[in-house]
Coordinates of C-alpha atoms in Angstrom, one line a residue:
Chain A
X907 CA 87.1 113.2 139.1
X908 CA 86.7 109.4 138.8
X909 CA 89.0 107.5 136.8
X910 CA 88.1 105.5 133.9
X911 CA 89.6 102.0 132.4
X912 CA 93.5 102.2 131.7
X913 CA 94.2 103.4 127.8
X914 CA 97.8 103.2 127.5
X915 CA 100.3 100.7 129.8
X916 CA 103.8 100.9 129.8
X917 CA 105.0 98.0 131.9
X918 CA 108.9 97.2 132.4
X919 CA 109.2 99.6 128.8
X920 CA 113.2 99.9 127.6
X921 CA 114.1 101.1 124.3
X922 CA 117.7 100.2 123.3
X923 CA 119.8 101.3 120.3
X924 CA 122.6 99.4 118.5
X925 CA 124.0 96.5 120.4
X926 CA 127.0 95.6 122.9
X927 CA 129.0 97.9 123.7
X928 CA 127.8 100.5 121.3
X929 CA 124.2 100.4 122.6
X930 CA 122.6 103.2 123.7
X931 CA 119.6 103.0 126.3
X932 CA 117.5 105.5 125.0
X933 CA 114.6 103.9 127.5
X934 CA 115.1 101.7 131.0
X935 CA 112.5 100.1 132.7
X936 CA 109.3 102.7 132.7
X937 CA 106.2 101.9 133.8
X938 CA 103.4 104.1 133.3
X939 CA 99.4 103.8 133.4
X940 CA 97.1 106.5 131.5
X941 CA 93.7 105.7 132.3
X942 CA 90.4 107.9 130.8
X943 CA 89.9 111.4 132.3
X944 CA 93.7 111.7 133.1
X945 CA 96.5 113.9 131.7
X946 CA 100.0 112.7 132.3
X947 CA 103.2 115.3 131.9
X948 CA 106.2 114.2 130.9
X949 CA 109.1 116.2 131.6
X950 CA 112.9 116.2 131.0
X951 CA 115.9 118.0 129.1
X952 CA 116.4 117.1 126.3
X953 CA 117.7 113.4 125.3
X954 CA 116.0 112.5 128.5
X955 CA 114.4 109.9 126.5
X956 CA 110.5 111.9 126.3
X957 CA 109.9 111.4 122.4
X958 CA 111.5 107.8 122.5
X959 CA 108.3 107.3 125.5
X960 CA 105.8 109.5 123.7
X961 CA 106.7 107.3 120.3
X962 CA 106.5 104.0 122.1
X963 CA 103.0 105.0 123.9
X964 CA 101.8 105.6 120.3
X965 CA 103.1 102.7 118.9
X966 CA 105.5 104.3 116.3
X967 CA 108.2 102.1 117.4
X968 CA 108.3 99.0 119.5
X969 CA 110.0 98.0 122.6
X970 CA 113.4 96.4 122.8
X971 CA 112.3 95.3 127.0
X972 CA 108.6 94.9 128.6
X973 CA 105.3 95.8 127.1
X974 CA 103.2 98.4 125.6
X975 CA 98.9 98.2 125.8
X976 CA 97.2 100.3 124.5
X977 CA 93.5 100.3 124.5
X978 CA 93.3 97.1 125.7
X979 CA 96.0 95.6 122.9
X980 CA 99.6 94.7 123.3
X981 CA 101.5 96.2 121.2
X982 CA 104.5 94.4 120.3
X983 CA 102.9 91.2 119.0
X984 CA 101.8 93.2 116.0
X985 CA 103.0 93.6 112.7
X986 CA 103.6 96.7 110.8
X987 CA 99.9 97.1 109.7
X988 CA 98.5 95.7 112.3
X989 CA 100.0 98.8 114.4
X990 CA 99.3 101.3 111.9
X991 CA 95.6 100.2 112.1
X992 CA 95.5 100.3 116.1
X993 CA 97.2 103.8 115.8
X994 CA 94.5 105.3 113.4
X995 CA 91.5 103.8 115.2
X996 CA 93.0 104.6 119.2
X997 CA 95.5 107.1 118.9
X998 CA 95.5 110.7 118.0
X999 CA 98.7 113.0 118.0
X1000 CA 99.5 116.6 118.7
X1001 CA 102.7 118.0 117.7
X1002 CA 104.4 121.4 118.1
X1003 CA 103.8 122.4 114.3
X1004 CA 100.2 121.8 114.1
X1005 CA 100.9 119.7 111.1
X1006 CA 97.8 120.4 109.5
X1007 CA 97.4 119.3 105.5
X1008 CA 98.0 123.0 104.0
X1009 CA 95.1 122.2 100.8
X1010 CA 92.7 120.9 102.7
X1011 CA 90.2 123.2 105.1
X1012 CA 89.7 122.4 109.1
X1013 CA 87.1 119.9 108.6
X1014 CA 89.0 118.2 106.4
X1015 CA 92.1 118.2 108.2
X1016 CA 90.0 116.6 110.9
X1017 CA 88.0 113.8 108.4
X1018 CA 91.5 112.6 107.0
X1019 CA 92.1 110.2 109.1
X1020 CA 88.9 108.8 110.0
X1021 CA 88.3 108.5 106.0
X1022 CA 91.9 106.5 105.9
X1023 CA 90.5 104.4 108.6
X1024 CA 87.3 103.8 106.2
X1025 CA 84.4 106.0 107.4
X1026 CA 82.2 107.5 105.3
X1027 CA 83.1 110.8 104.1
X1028 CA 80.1 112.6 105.0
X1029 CA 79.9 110.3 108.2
X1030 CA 83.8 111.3 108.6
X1031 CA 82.7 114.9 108.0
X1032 CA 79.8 115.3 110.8
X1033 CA 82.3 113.7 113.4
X1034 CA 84.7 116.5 112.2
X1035 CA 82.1 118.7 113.1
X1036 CA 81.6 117.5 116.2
X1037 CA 85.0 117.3 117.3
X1038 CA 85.6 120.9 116.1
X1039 CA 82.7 121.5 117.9
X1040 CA 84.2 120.3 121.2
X1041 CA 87.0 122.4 120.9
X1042 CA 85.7 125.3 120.6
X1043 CA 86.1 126.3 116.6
X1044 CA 83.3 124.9 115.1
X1045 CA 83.0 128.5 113.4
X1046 CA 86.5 127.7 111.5
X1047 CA 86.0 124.6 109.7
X1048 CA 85.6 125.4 105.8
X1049 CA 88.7 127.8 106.6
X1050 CA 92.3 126.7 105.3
X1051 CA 95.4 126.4 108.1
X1052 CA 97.0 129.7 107.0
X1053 CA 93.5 131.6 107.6
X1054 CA 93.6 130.3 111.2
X1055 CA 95.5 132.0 114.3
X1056 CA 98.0 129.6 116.0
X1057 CA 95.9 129.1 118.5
X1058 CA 93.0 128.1 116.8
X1059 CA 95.0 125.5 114.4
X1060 CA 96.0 123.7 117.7
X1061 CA 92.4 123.3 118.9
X1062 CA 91.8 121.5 115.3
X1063 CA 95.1 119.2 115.7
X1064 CA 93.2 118.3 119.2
X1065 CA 89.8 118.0 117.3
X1066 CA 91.8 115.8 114.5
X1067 CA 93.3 113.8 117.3
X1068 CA 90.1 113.4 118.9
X1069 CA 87.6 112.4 116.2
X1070 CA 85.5 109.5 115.9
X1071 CA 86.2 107.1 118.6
X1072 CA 90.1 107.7 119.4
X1073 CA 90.7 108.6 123.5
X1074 CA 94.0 109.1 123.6
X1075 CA 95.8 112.4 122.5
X1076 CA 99.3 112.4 122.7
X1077 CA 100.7 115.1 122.7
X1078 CA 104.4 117.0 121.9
X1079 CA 104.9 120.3 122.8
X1080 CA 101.7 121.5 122.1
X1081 CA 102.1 124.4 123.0
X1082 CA 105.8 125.4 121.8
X1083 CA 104.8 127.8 118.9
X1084 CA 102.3 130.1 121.0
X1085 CA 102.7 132.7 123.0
X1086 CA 102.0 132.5 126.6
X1087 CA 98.2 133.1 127.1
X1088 CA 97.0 131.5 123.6
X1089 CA 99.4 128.3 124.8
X1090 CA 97.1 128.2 128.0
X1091 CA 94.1 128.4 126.8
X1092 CA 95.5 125.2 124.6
X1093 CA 96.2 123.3 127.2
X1094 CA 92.3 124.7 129.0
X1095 CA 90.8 123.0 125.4
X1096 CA 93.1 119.8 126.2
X1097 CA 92.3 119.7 129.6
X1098 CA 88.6 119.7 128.7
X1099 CA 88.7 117.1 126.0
X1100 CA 90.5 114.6 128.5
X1101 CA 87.7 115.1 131.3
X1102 CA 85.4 114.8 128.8
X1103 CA 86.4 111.2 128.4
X1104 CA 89.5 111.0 126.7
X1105 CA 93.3 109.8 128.2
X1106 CA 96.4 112.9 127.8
X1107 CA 100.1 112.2 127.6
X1108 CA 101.9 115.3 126.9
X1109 CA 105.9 116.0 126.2
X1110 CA 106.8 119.8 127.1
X1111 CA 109.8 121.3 128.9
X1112 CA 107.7 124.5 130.4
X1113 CA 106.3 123.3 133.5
X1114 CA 103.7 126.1 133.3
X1115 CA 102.4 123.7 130.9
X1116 CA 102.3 120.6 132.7
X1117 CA 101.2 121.8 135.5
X1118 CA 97.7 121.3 133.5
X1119 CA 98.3 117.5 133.9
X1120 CA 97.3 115.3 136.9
X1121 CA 100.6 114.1 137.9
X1122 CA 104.1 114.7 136.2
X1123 CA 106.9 112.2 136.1
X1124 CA 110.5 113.2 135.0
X1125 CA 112.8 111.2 133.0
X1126 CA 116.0 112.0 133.0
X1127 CA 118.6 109.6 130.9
X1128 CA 116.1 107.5 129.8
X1129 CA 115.1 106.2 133.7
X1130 CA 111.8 107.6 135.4
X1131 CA 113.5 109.8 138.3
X1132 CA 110.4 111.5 139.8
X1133 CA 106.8 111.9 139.8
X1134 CA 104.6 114.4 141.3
X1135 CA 102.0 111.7 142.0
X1136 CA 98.3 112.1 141.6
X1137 CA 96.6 115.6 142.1
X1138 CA 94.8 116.2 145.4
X1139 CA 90.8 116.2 145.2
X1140 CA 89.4 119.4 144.9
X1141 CA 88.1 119.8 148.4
X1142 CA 91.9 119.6 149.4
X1143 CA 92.6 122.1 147.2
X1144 CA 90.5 124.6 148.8
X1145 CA 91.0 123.5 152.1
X1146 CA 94.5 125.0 151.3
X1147 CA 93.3 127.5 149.3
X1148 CA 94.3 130.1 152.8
X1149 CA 97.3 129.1 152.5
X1150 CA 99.0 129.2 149.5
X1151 CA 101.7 132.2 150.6
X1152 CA 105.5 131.2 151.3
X1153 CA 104.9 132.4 154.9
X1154 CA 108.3 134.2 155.2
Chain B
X740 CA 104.7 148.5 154.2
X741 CA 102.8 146.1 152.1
X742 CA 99.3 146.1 154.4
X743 CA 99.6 149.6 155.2
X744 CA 99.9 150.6 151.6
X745 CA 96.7 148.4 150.3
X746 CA 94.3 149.5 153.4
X747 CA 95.4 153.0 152.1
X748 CA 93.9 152.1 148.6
X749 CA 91.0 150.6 150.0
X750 CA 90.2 153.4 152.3
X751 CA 90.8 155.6 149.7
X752 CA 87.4 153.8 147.7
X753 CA 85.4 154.8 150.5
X754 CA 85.4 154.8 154.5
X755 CA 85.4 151.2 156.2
X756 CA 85.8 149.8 159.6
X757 CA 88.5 147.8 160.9
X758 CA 86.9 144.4 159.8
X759 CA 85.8 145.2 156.8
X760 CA 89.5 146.1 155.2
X761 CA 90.2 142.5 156.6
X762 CA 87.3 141.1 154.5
X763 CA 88.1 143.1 151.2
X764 CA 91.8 142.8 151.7
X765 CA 91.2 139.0 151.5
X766 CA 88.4 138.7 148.7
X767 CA 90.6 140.6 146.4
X768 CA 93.9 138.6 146.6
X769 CA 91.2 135.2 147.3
X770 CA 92.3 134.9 150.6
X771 CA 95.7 134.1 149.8
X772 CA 97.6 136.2 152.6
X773 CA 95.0 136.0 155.3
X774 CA 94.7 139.1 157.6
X775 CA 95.2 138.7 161.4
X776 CA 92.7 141.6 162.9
X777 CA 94.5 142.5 165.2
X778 CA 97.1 143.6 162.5
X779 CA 94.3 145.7 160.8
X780 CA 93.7 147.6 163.5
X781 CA 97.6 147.9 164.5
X782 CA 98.2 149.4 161.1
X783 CA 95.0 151.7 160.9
X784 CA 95.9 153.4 164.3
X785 CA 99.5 153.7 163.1
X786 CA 97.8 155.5 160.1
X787 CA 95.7 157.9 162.5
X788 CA 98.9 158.2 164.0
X789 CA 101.0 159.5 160.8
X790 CA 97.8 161.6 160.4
X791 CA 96.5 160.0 156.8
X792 CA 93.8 158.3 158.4
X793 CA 91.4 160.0 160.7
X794 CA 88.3 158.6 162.6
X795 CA 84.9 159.1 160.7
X796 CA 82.7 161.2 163.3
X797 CA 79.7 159.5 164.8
X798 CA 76.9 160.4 163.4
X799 CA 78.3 160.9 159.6
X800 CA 77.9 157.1 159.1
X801 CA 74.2 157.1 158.8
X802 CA 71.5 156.5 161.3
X803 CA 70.4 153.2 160.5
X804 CA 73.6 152.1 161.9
X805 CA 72.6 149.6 164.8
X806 CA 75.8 149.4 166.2
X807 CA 78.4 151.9 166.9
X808 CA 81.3 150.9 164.5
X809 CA 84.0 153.3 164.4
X810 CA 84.9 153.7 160.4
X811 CA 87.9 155.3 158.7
X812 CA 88.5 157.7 156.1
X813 CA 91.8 159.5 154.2
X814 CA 93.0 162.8 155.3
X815 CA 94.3 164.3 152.2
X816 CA 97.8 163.3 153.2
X817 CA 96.9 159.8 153.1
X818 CA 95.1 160.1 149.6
X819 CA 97.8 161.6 148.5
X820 CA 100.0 158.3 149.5
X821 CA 97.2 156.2 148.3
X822 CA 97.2 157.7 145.1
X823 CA 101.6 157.6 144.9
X824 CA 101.6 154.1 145.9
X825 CA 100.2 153.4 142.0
X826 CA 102.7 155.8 140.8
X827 CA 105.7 153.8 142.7
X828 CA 107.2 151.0 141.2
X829 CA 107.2 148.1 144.0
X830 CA 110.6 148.4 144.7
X831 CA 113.3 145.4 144.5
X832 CA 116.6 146.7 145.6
X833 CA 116.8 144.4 148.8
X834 CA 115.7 140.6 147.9
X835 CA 113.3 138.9 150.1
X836 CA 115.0 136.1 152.5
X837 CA 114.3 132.8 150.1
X838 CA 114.4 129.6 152.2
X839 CA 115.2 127.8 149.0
X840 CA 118.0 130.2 147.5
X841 CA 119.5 130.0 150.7
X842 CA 119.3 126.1 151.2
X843 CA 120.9 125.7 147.4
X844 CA 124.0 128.3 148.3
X845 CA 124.4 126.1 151.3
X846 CA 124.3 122.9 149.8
X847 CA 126.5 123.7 146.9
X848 CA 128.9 124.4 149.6
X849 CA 128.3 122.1 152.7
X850 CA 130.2 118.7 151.3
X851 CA 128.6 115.6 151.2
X852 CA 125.1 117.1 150.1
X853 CA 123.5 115.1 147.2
X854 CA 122.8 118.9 145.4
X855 CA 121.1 116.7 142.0
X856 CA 118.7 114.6 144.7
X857 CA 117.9 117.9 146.4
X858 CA 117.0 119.7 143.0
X859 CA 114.8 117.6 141.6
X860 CA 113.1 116.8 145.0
X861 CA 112.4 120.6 145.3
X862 CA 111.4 120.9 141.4
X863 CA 108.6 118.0 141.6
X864 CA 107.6 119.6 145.3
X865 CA 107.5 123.1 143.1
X866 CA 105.4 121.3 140.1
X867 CA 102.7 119.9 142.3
X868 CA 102.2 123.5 143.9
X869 CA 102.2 124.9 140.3
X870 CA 99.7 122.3 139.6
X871 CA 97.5 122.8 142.8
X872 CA 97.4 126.7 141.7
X873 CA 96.4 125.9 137.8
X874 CA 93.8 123.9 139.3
X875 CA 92.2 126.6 141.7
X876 CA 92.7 129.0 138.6
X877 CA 90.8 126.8 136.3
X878 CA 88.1 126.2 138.9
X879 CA 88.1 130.2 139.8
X880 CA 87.8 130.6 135.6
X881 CA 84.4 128.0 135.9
X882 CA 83.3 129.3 138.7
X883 CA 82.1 133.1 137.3
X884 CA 82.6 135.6 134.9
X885 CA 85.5 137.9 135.0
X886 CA 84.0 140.0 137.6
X887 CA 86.5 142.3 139.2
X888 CA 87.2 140.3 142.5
X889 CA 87.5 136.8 140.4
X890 CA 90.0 138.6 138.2
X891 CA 92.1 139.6 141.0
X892 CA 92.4 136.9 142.5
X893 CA 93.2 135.0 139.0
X894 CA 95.9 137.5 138.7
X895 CA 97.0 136.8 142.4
X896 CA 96.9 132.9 141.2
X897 CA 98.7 134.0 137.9
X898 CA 101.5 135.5 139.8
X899 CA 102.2 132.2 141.9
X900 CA 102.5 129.8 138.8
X901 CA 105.1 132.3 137.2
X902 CA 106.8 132.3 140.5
X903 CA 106.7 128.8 140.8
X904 CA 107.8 128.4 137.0
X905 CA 110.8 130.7 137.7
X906 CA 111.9 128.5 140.6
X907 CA 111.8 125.8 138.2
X908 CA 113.8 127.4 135.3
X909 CA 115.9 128.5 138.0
X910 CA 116.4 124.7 139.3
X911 CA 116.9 123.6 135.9
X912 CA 119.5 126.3 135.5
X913 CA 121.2 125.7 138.7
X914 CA 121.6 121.4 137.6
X915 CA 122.9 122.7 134.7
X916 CA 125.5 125.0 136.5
X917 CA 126.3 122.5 139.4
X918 CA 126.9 119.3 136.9
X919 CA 129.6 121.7 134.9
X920 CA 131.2 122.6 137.8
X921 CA 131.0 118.8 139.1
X922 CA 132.8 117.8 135.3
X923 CA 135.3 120.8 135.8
X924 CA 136.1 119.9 139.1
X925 CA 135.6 116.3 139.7
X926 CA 138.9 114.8 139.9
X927 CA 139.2 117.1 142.8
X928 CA 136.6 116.1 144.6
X929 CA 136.8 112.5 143.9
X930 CA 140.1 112.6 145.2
X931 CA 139.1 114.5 148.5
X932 CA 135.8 111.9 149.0
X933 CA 138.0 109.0 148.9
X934 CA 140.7 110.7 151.0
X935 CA 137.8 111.2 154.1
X936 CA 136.9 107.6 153.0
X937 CA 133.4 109.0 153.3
X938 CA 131.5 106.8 150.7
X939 CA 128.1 106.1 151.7
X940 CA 125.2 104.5 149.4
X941 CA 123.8 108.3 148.6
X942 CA 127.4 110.0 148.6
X943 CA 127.9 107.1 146.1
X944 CA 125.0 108.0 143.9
X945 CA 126.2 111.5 143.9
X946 CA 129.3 111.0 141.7
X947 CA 128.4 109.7 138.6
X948 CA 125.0 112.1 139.0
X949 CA 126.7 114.9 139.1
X950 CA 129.8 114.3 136.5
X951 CA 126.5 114.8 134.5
X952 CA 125.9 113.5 131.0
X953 CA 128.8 112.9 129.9
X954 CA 127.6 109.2 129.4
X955 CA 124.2 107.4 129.2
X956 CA 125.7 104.6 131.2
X957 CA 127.3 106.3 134.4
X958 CA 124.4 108.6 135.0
X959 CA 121.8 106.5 135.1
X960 CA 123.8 104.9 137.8
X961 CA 122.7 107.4 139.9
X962 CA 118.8 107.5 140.3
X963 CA 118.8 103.6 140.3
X964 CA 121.2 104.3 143.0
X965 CA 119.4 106.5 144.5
X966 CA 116.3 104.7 144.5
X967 CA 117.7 101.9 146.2
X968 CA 118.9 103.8 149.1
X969 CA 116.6 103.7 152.3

């Protein structure tokens, strides 16, 4: 897999709350590159810092140290609008609870936001389609959230955070509310969108899970402790393939 | 027990010769715990031996055969083994040796082993395996339909990433354990560390690691700490 231009870039990132002595650091000096075609895990126990990274990287909240780019923009010179407008036209989310608009049907759920950001509704609708398309639910779309399976409401969060021209999904326990096989083939439809051109970073404490990604890191009190680095090519893989036992 | 018990089940689809039970052994669990040959052939005269396997005459295997190839076949002792081996439960009463389970009992009670270092060195080492197998199973998934040697060997795959996630829960469980045992005790052993005077840069990073998180500020000390070691 070849590596596209870098999406998000976290350089020197800290996130501090409250001030002098009281001050927590919720975020210490992370750097961290998504680029197109790449899923990044995050991983860490809780108040590890993970949604304080995940809501920087979307630019929910700004940066007390270093910088955040996304798509090509820095972040923290913005204003209020000026972020919200960035968000809608780079970023889409995935959250545990689907968060889908109960009254309105899958395609709509998916046009929302491109229609906020101005399209067209029926221009807003065929990307809908398209994007449900992609995920595999394109039979689904005049349905309503509570005629849809878990499963299949999480492939239209990833269509709605996918539409229209946004690459880069970020996503929170994705697959927290499913059971074990509908969770994976989730994380198969995630997987798929980012190699079809789109850039991943995804909170979850199963590693099951983020073993779906390219490379891991683990933040633990707020400081990146670890990282699996990148993925081996596929030729590598199989070269091993023979050997995959323990060997006891 | 293991090999004897699946050239059992595969004689028991039909006769085979010694290298062929090596090649179906390994296309059903995708060549993930290779055969040595020589083991095949241990284990089927063994078999001949217990009297559940016997020798297919000459002759029975067809003419078209070009070369002699001895094949074997159940006796109906051995298909009745074959057949109980699916009735057995695999049983678990005395654990496998575990490098790692061992290693962690150790360390936890070997002094002056950095136990939080050692954890998450062997969970990202454990995630990039986990990783390597969801791969091959996604590319096995691409690569055909559910035929029945593709789904065993997805089902071989499947059962290495719920190892591998176990080991991690495990690890995650084990931090957990260790840094309340470190808060419970830590007095203790910070007396005894500064009483051997032993306080090396990593020793160092230990402490305030594994007092846990009591505070933001002291445990973060650690992995800085850690990373500026050599």
């Amino acid at each position: 897999m070849s590596l596209g231009p870098v999406l998000l870039r976290l350089a020197g990132v800290g996130r501090t709350h409250g001030e002098g002595d009281l001050a927590v650091h919720a975020l210490r000096d992370v750097d961290l590159e998504v680029r197109v075609g790449e899923l990044v895990a995050v991983m860490g126990p809780s108040g590890s810092g993970k949604s304080t990274l995940l809501n920087l990287a979307g630019g929910l909240d700004t940066p007390t140290t270093g910088t955040v780019t996304l798509a090509g923009t820095e972040v923290a010179g913005m204003d209020a609008r000026g972020r919200a407008r960035l968000r809608r036209r780079s970023v889409g989310y995935v959250f545990q609870d689907f968060n889908l608009v109960p009254a309105l049907t899958a395609a709509e759920n998916v046009a929302l936001p491109r229609e906020l950001d101005g399209v067209a509704a029926r221009a807003a609708r065929t990307e809908a389609l398209d994007a449900l398309t992609a995920v595999g639910v394109a039979e689904v779309a005049d349905r309503f959230p509570d005629e849809l399976s878990g499963g299949q409401r999480q492939r239209v969060a990833i269509a709605r955070a996918l539409a229209g021209p946004r690459r880069l999904v970020l996503a929170d326990e994705p697959t927290g509310a499913l059971d074990s096989v509908t969770g994976e083939e989730v994380m198969q439809v995630l997987r798929a969108r980012v190699d079809a051109g789109a850039a991943g970073l995804l909170v979850t404490h199963e590693a099951r899970f983020a073993a779906w990604a390219d490379r891991t890191i683990f933040l633990r009190d707020g400081v990146v402790v670890d990282t699996t680095g990148f993925a081996p090519g596929p030729d590598e893989l199989l070269a091993g393939s023979t050997r995959t036992g323990r060997g006891r | 027990m293991t090999v004897r018990n699946s050239l059992l089940a595969l004689l028991a689809e039909q006769p085979m010769h010694g290298y062929q039970l090596k090649q179906e052994f390994e296309r059903r669990t995708g060549g993930t715990w290779p055969l040595n040959i020589g083991q095949v052939y241990t284990t089927v005269q063994r078999l001949v031996r217990d009297g559940l396997v016997v020798p297919v005459p000459q002759g029975e295997t067809g003419p078209a055969e070009d070369v002699p190839v001895e094949r074997f076949r159940l006796t109906p002792d051995g298909e009745a083994e074959a057949a109980g081996w699916w009735s057995r439960p695999v049983e678990r009463g005395a654990p496998a040796r575990d490098e790692l389970a061992i290693k962690l009992a150790l360390a936890v009670t070997v002094p002056g082993v950095d136990v939080a270092a050692m954890i998450q060195a062997q969970r990202t080492e454990t995630l990039r395996s986990l990783r390597d197998y969801t791969r091959l199973k996604a590319s096995a998934a691409r690569a055909g339909a559910a035929e029945g040697a593709d789904l065993a060997w997805s089902l071989v795959l499947d059962n290495l990433v719920f190892a591998a996630e176990a080991e991690v829960r495990w690890l995650d469980h084990v931090e957990a354990r260790v840094a309340r045992a470190a808060r419970a005790g830590g007095l203790r052993a910070k007396a005894s560390t500064d009483a051997t005077g032993a306080s090396t840069p990593s020793e160092g990073a230990t402490g305030p690691r594994a007092t846990g998180d009591a505070s933001t500020h002291h445990s973060t000390a650690a992995p800085s700490g850690r990373r500026g070691a050599p």
